[in-house]
mmCIF file of C-alpha atoms in Angstrom:
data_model
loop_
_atom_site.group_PDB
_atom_site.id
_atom_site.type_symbol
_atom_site.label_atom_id
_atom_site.label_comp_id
_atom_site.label_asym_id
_atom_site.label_seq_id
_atom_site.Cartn_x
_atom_site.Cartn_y
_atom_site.Cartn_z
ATOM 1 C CA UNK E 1 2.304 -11.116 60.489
ATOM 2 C CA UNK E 2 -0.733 -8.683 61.429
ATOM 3 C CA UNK E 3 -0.462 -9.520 64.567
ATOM 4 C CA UNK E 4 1.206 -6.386 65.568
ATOM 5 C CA UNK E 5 -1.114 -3.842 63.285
ATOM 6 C CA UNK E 6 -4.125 -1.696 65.326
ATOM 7 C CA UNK E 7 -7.229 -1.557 62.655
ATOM 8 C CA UNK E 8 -6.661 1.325 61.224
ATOM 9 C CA UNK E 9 -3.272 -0.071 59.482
ATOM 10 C CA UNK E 10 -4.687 -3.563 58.935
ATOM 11 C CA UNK E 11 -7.398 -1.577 56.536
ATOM 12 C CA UNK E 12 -5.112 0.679 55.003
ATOM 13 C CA UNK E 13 -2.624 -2.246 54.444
ATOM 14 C CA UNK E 14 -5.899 -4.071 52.580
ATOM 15 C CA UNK E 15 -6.494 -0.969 50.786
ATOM 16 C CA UNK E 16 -3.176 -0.459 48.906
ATOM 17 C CA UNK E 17 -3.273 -4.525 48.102
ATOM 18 C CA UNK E 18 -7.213 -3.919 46.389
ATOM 19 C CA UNK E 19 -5.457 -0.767 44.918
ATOM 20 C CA UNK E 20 -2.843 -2.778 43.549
ATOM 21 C CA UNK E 21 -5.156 -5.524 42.150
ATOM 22 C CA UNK E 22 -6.871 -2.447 40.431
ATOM 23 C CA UNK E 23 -3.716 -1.201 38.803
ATOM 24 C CA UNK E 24 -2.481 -4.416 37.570
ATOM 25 C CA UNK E 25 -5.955 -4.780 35.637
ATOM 26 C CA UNK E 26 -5.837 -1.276 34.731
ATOM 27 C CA UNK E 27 -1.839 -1.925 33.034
ATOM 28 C CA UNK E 28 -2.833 -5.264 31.615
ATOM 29 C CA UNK E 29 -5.785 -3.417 29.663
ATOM 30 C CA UNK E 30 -3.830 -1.241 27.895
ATOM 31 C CA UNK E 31 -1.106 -3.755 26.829
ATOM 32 C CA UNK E 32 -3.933 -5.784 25.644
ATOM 33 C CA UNK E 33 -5.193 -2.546 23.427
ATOM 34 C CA UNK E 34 -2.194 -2.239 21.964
ATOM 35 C CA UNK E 35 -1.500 -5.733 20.965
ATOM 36 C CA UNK E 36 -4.708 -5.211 19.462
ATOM 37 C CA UNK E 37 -3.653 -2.150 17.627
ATOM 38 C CA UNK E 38 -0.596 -3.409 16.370
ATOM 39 C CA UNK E 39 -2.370 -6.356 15.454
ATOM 40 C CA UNK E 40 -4.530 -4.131 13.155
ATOM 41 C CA UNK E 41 -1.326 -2.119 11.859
ATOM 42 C CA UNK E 42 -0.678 -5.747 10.011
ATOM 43 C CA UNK E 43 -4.186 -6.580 8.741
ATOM 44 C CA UNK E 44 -5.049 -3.015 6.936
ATOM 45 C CA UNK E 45 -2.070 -2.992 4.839
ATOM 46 C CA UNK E 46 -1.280 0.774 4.643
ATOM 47 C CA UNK E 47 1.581 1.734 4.794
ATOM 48 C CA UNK E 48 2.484 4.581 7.303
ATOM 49 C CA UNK E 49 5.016 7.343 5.565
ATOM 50 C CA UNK E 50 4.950 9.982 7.881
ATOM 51 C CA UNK E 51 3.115 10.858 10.827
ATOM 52 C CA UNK E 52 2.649 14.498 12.533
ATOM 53 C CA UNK E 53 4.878 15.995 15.788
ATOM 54 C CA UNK E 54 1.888 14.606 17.637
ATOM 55 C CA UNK E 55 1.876 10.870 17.648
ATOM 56 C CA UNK E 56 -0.990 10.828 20.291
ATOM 57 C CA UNK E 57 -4.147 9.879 18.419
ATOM 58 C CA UNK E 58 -6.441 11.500 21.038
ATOM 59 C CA UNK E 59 -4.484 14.911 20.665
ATOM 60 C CA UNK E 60 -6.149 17.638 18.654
ATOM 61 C CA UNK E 61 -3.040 17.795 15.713
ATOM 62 C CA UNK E 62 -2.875 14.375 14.914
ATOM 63 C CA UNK E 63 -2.360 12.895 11.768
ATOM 64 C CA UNK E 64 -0.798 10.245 9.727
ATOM 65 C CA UNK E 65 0.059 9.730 5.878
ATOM 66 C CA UNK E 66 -0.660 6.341 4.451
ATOM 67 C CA UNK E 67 0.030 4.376 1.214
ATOM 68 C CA UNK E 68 -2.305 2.262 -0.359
ATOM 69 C CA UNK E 69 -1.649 -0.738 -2.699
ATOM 70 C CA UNK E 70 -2.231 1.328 -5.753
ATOM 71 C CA UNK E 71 0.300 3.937 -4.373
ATOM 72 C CA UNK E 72 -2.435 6.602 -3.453
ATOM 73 C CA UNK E 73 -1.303 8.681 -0.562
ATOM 74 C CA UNK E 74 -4.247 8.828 2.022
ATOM 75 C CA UNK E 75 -4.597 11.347 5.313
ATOM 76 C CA UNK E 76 -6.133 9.745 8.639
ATOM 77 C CA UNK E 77 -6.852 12.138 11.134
ATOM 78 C CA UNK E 78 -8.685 13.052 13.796
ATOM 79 C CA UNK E 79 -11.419 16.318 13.295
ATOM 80 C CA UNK E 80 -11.423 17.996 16.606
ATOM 81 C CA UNK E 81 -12.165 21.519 14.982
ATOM 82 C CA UNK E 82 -15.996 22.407 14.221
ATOM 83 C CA UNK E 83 -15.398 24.446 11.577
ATOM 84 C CA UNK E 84 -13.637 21.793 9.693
ATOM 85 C CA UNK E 85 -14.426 21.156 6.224
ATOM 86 C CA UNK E 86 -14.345 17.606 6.851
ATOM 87 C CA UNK E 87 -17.186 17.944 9.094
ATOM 88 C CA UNK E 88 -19.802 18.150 6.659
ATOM 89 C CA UNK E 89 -18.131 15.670 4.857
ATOM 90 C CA UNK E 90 -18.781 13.320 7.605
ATOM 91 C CA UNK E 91 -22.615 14.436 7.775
ATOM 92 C CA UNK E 92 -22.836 13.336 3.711
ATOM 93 C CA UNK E 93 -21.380 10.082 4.408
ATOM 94 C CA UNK E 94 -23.101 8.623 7.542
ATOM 95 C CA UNK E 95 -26.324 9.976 5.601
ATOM 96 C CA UNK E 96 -25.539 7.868 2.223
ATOM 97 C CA UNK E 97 -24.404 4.809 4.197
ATOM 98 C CA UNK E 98 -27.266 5.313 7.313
ATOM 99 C CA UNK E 99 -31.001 5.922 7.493
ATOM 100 C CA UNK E 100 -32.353 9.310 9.381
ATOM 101 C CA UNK E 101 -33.533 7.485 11.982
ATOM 102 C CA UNK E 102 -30.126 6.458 12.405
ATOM 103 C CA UNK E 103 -27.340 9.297 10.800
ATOM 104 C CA UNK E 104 -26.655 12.338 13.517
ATOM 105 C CA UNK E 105 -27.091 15.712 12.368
ATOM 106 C CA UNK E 106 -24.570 17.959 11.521
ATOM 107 C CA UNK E 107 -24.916 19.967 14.965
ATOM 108 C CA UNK E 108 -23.875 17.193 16.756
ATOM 109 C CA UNK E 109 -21.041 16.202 14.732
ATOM 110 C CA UNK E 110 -20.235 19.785 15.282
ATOM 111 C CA UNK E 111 -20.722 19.617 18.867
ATOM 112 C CA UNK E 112 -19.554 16.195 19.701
ATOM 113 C CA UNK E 113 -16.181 16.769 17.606
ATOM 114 C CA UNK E 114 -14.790 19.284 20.428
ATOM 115 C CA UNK E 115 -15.274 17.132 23.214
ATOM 116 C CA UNK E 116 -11.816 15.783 24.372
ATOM 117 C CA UNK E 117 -13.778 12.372 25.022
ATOM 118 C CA UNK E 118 -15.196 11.773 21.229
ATOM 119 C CA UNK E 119 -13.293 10.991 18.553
ATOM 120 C CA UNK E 120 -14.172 11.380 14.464
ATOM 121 C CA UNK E 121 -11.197 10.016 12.869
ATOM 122 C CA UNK E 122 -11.659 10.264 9.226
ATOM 123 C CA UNK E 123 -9.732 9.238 6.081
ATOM 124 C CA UNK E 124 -9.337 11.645 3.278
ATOM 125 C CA UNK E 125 -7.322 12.126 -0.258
ATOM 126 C CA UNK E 126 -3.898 13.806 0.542
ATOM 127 C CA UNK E 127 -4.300 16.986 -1.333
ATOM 128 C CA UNK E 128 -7.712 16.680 -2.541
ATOM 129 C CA UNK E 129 -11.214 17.649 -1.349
ATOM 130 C CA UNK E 130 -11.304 19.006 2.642
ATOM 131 C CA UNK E 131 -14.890 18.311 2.500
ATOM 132 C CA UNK E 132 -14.200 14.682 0.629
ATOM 133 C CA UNK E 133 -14.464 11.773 3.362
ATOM 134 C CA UNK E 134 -13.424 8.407 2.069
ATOM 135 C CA UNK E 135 -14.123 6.838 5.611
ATOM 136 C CA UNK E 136 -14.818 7.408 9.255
ATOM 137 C CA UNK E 137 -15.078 5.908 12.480
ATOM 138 C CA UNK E 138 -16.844 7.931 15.656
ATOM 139 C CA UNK E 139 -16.145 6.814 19.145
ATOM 140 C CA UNK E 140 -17.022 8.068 22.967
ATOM 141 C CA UNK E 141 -14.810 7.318 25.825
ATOM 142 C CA UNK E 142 -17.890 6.684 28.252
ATOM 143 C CA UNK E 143 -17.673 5.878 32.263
ATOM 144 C CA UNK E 144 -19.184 2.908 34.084
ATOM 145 C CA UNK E 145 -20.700 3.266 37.212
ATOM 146 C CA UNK E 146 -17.628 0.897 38.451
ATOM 147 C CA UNK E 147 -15.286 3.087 37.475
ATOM 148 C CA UNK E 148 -13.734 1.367 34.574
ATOM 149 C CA UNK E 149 -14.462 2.833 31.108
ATOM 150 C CA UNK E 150 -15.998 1.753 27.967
ATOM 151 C CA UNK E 151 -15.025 2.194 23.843
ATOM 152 C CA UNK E 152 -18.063 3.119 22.304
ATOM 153 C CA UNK E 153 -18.439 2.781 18.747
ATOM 154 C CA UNK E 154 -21.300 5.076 17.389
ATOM 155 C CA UNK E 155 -20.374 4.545 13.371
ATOM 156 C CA UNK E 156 -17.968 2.832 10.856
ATOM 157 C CA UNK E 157 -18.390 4.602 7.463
ATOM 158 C CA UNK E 158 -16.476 4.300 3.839
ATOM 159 C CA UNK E 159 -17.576 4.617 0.809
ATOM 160 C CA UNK E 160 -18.619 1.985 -1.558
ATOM 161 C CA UNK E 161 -15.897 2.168 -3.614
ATOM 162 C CA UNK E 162 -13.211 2.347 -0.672
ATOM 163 C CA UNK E 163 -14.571 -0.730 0.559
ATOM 164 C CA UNK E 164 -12.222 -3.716 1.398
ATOM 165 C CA UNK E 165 -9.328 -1.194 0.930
ATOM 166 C CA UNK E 166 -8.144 -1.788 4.603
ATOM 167 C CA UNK E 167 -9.043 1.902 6.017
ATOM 168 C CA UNK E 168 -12.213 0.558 8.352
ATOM 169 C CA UNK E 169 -9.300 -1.348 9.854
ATOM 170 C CA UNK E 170 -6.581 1.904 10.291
ATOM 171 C CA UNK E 171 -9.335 3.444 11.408
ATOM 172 C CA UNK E 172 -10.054 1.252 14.346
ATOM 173 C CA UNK E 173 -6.850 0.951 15.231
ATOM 174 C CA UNK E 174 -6.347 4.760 15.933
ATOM 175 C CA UNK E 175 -10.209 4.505 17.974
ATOM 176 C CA UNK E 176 -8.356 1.607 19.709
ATOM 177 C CA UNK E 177 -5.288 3.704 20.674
ATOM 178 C CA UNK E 178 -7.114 6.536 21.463
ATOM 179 C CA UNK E 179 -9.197 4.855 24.073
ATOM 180 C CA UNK E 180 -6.188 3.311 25.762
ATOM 181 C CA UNK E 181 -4.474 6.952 25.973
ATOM 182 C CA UNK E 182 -7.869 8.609 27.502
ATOM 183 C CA UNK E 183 -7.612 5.648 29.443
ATOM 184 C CA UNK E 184 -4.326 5.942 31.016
ATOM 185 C CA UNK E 185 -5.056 10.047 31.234
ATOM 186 C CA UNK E 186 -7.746 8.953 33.665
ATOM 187 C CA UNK E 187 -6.007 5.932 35.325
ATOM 188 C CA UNK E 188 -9.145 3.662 34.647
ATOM 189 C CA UNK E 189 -9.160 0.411 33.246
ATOM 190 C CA UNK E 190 -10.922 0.091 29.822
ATOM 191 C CA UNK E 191 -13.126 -2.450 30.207
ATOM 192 C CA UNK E 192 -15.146 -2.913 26.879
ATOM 193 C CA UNK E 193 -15.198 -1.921 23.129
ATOM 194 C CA UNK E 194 -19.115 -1.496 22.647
ATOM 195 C CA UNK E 195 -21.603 -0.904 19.171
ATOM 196 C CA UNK E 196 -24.919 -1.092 18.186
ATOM 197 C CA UNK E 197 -24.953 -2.159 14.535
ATOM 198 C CA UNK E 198 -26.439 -4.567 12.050
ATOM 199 C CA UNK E 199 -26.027 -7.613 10.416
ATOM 200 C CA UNK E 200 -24.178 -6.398 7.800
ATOM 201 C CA UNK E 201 -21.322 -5.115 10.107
ATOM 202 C CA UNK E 202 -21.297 -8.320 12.346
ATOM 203 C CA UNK E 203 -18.748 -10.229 10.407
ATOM 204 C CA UNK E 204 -16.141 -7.075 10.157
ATOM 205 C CA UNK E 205 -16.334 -6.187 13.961
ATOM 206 C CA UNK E 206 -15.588 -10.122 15.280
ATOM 207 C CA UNK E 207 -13.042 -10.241 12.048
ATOM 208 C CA UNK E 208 -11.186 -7.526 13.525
ATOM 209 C CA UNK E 209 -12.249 -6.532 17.058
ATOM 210 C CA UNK E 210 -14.063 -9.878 18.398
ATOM 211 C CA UNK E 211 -17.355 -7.935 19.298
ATOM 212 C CA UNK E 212 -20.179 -10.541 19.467
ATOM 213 C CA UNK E 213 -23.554 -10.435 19.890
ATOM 214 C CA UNK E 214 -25.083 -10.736 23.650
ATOM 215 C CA UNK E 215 -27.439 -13.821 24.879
ATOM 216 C CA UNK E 216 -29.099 -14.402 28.450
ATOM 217 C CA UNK E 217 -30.786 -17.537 29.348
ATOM 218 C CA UNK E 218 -34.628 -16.768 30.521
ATOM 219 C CA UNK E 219 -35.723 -18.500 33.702
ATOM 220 C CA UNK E 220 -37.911 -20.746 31.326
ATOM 221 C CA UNK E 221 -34.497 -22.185 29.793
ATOM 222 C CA UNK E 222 -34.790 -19.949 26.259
ATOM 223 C CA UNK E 223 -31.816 -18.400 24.756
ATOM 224 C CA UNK E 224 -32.760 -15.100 23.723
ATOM 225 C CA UNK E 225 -30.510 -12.078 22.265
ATOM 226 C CA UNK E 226 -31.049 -8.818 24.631
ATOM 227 C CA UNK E 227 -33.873 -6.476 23.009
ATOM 228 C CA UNK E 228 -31.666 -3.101 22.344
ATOM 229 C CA UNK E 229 -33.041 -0.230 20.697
ATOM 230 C CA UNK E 230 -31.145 2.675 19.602
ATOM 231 C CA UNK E 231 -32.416 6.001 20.878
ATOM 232 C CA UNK E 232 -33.485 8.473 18.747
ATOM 233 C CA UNK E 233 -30.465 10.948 17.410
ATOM 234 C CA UNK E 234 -32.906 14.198 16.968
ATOM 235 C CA UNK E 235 -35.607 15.715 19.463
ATOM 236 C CA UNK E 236 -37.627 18.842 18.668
ATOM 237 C CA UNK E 237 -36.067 21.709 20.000
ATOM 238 C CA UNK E 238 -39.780 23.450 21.206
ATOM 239 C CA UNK E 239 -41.370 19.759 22.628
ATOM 240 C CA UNK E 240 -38.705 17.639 23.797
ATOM 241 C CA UNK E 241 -40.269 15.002 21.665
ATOM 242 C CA UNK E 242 -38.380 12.646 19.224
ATOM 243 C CA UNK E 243 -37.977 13.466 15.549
ATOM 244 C CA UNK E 244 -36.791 9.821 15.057
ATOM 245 C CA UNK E 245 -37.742 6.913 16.003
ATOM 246 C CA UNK E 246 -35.872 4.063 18.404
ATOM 247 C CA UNK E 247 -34.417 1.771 15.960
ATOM 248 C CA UNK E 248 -33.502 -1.926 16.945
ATOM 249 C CA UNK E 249 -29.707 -3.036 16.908
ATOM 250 C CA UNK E 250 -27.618 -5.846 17.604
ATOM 251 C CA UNK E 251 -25.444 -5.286 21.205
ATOM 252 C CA UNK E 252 -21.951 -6.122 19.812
ATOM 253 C CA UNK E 253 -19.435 -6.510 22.687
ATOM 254 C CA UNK E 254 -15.722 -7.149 23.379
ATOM 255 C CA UNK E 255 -14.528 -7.480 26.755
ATOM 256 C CA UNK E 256 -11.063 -5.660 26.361
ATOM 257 C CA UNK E 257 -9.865 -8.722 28.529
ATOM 258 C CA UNK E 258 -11.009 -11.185 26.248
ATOM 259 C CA UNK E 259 -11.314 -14.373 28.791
ATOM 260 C CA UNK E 260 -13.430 -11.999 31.218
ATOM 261 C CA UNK E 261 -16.558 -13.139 31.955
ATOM 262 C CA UNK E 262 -19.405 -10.898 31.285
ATOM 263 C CA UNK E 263 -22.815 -10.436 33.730
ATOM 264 C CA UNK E 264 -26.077 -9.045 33.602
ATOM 265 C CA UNK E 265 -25.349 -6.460 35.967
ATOM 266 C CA UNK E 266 -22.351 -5.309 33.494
ATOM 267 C CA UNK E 267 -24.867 -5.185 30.824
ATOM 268 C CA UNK E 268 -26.775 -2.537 33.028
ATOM 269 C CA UNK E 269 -23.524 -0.329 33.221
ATOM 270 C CA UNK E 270 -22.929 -0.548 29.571
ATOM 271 C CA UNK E 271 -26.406 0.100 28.054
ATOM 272 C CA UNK E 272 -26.890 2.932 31.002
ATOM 273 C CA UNK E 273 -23.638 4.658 30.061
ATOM 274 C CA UNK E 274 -24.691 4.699 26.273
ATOM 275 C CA UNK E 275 -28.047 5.870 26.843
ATOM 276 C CA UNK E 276 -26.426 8.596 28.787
ATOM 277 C CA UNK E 277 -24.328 10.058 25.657
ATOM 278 C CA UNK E 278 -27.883 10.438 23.628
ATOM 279 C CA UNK E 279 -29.180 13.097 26.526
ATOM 280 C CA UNK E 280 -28.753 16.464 24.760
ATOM 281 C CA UNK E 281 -28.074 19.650 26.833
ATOM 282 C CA UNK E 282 -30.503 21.352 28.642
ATOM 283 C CA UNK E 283 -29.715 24.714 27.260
ATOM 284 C CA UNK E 284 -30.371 22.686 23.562
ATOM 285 C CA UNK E 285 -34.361 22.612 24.446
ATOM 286 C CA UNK E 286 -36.632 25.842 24.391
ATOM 287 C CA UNK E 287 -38.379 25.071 28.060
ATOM 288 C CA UNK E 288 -37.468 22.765 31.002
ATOM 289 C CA UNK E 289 -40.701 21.723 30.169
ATOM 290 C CA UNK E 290 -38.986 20.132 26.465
ATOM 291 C CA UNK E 291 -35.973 19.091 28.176
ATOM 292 C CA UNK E 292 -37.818 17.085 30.829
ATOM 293 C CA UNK E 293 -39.520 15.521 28.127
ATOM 294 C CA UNK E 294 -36.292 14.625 26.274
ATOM 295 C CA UNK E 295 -34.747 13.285 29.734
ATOM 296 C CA UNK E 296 -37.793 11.002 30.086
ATOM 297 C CA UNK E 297 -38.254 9.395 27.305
ATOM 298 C CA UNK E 298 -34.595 8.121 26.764
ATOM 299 C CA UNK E 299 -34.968 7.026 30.747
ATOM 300 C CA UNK E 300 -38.142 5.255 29.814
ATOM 301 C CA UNK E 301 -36.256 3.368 27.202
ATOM 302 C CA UNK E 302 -33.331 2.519 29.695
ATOM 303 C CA UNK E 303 -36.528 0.983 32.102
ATOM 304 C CA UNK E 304 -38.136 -0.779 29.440
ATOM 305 C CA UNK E 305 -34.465 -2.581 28.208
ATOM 306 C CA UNK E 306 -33.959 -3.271 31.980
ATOM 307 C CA UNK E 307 -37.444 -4.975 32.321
ATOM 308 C CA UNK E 308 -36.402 -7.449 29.000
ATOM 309 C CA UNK E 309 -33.297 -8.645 30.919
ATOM 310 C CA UNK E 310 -33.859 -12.035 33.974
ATOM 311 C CA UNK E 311 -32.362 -11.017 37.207
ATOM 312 C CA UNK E 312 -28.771 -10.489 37.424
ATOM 313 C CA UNK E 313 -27.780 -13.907 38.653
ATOM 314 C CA UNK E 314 -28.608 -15.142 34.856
ATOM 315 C CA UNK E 315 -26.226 -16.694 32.510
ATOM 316 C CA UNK E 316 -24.608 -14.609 29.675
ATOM 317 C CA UNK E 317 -23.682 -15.539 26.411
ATOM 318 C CA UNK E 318 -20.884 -13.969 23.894
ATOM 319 C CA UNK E 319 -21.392 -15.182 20.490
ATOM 320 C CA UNK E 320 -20.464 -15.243 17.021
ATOM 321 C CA UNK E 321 -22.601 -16.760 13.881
ATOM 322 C CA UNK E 322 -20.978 -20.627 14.301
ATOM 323 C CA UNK E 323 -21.579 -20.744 18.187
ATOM 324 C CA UNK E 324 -25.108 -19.393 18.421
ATOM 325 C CA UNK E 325 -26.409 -22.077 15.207
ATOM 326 C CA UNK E 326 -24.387 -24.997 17.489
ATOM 327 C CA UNK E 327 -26.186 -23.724 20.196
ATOM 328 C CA UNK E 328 -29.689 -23.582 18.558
ATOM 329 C CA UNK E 329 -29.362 -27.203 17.501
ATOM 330 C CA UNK E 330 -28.337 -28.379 21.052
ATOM 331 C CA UNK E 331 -31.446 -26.241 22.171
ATOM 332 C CA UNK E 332 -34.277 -27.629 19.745
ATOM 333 C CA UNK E 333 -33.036 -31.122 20.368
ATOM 334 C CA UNK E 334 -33.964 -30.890 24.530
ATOM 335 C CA UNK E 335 -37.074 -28.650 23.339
ATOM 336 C CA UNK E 336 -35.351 -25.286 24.077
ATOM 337 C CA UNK E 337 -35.318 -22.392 21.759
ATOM 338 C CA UNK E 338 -32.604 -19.564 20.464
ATOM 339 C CA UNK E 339 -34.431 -16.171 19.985
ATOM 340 C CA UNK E 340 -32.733 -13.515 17.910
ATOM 341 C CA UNK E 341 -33.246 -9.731 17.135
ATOM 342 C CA UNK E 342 -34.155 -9.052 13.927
ATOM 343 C CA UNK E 343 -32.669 -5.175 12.458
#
């Protein structure tokens, strides 16, 4: 049936078929997201009684009232306004529940909540303390050099007394609906849901999300978990030199297409992308000098992870707790090994 097409149509003929492959993709993610969202509208059990004019949760104006089982009315929204009260409410609670090596300052809260592709959505008291956060989530809407886009999870947050409550889980559900709306505002596919956490969080992000922790297999047969270190959050303004130190995490990933297979090479695009968000401005830094400095280290960390990984051709592994100890018996029985990162 080509048989009648000069080049030029026979390419742009393949062209709108790739470009239809694409979109399909592109639709099925965000069906997925919100199966996933709705999904999470069961499990947190609060109870939405009204909602703003905007229902969008990436739109600056968003909120939603919420009952709890004890009949408290709650207030998620999303802070999009530096100045807001909640802001430094958000600083005191990543510091009580995060080290400094690990807790961004209040200027980049500040700075970070205006961006159109980060999201603090918090949980507050209706009627009580602006500056009183119960519970937060931060996320980045970040690109991949392939085009599709990645949910980046930078913290979780509630306080002790909140926890178990359900509002980690509302929370995540409005992250999860904002990235499939920034998603569909830039017609890209969303591709992963991505954090760097500890052990302590592992067992709430696969409960509700299905992020695992990532494996390759070494050319000498070992199972080991990828080596990621968290960049430092503050550098000094005058030197370009970190004021924290890298800290190690686990790499907790869910494809957004859940039977998706994941590679090395995707790895690349994900850890790159991250690394990318922790560059501050160069107008942030006294000198070029400093910012140079700044630039260099975090791209010396991105060489060193990429020197941990095997080639791309290498095997990857997803895994939860019950998979990776059936795989470390099957290992130590043929004389293999399972290598983990310790936080």
């Amino acid at each position: 049936r080509y048989a009648f097409m000069n080049k030029s149509q026979f390419l742009n003929l393949t062209r709108r078929k790739e470009a239809g492959k694409v979109n399909r993709h592109r639709h099925h993610s965000y069906i997925i997201l919100q199966a996933l969202a709705d999904e999470l509208d069961v499990r947190s059990g609060l109870r939405p009684i009204r909602v703003s004019k905007i229902t969008d949760p990436g739109a600056k104006g968003f909120w939603e009232d919420l009952r709890d089982s004890s009949g408290r009315t709650l207030r998620l929204r999303r802070i999009s306004n530096p100045k807001d009260p909640a802001i430094k409410g958000i600083h005191t609670l990543l510091c009580k529940r995060f080290t400094e090596d690990t807790a961004d300052t209040l200027e980049t809260i500040q700075t970070d909540s205006a961006d159109r592709d980060v999201a603090y959505f918090v949980i507050q008291e209706k009627g009580g303390d602006p500056g009183k956060v119960l519970a937060l989530i931060n996320v980045y809407v970040l690109p991949l050099g392939t085009g599709k886009l990645q949910l980046f999870i930078g913290y979780v947050a509630t306080e002790h007394t909140e926890e178990g409550k359900g509002l980690a889980a509302r929370l995540y559900r409005a992250a999860c609906l904002f990235f499939m709306r920034r998603a569909e505002v830039m017609a890209r596919e969303a591709f992963a849901i991505v954090g760097e956490m500890v052990e302590t969080v592992e067992e709430f992000f696969l409960r509700i999300g299905g992020c695992r922790r990532v494996y390759v297999e070494m050319p000498n047969g070992m199972i080991i978990e990828i080596i990621y270190m968290q960049p430092p959050v503050d550098f000094d303004k005058k030197t370009g030199k970190p004021l924290t130190k890298p800290v190690p995490e686990h790499l907790m990933i869910r494809l957004v297409d859940y039977g998706a297979e994941l590679t090395v090479a995707d790895i690349l695009e994900i850890v790159w992308s991250i690394y990318e968000s922790y560059f501050f401005d160069e107008e942030d830094f006294e000198s070029a000098e400093a910012y140079r400095r700044h630039c260099d280290f975090i791209i010396g960390m991105f060489e060193d992870f990429k020197k941990s990984l095997p080639d791309t051709s290498a095997k990857v592994f997803m895994m939860n707790h019950t998979i990776r100890t059936g795989m470390a018996r099957e290992l130590e029985l043929s004389g293999g090994k399972l290598i983990e990162v310790k936080t």
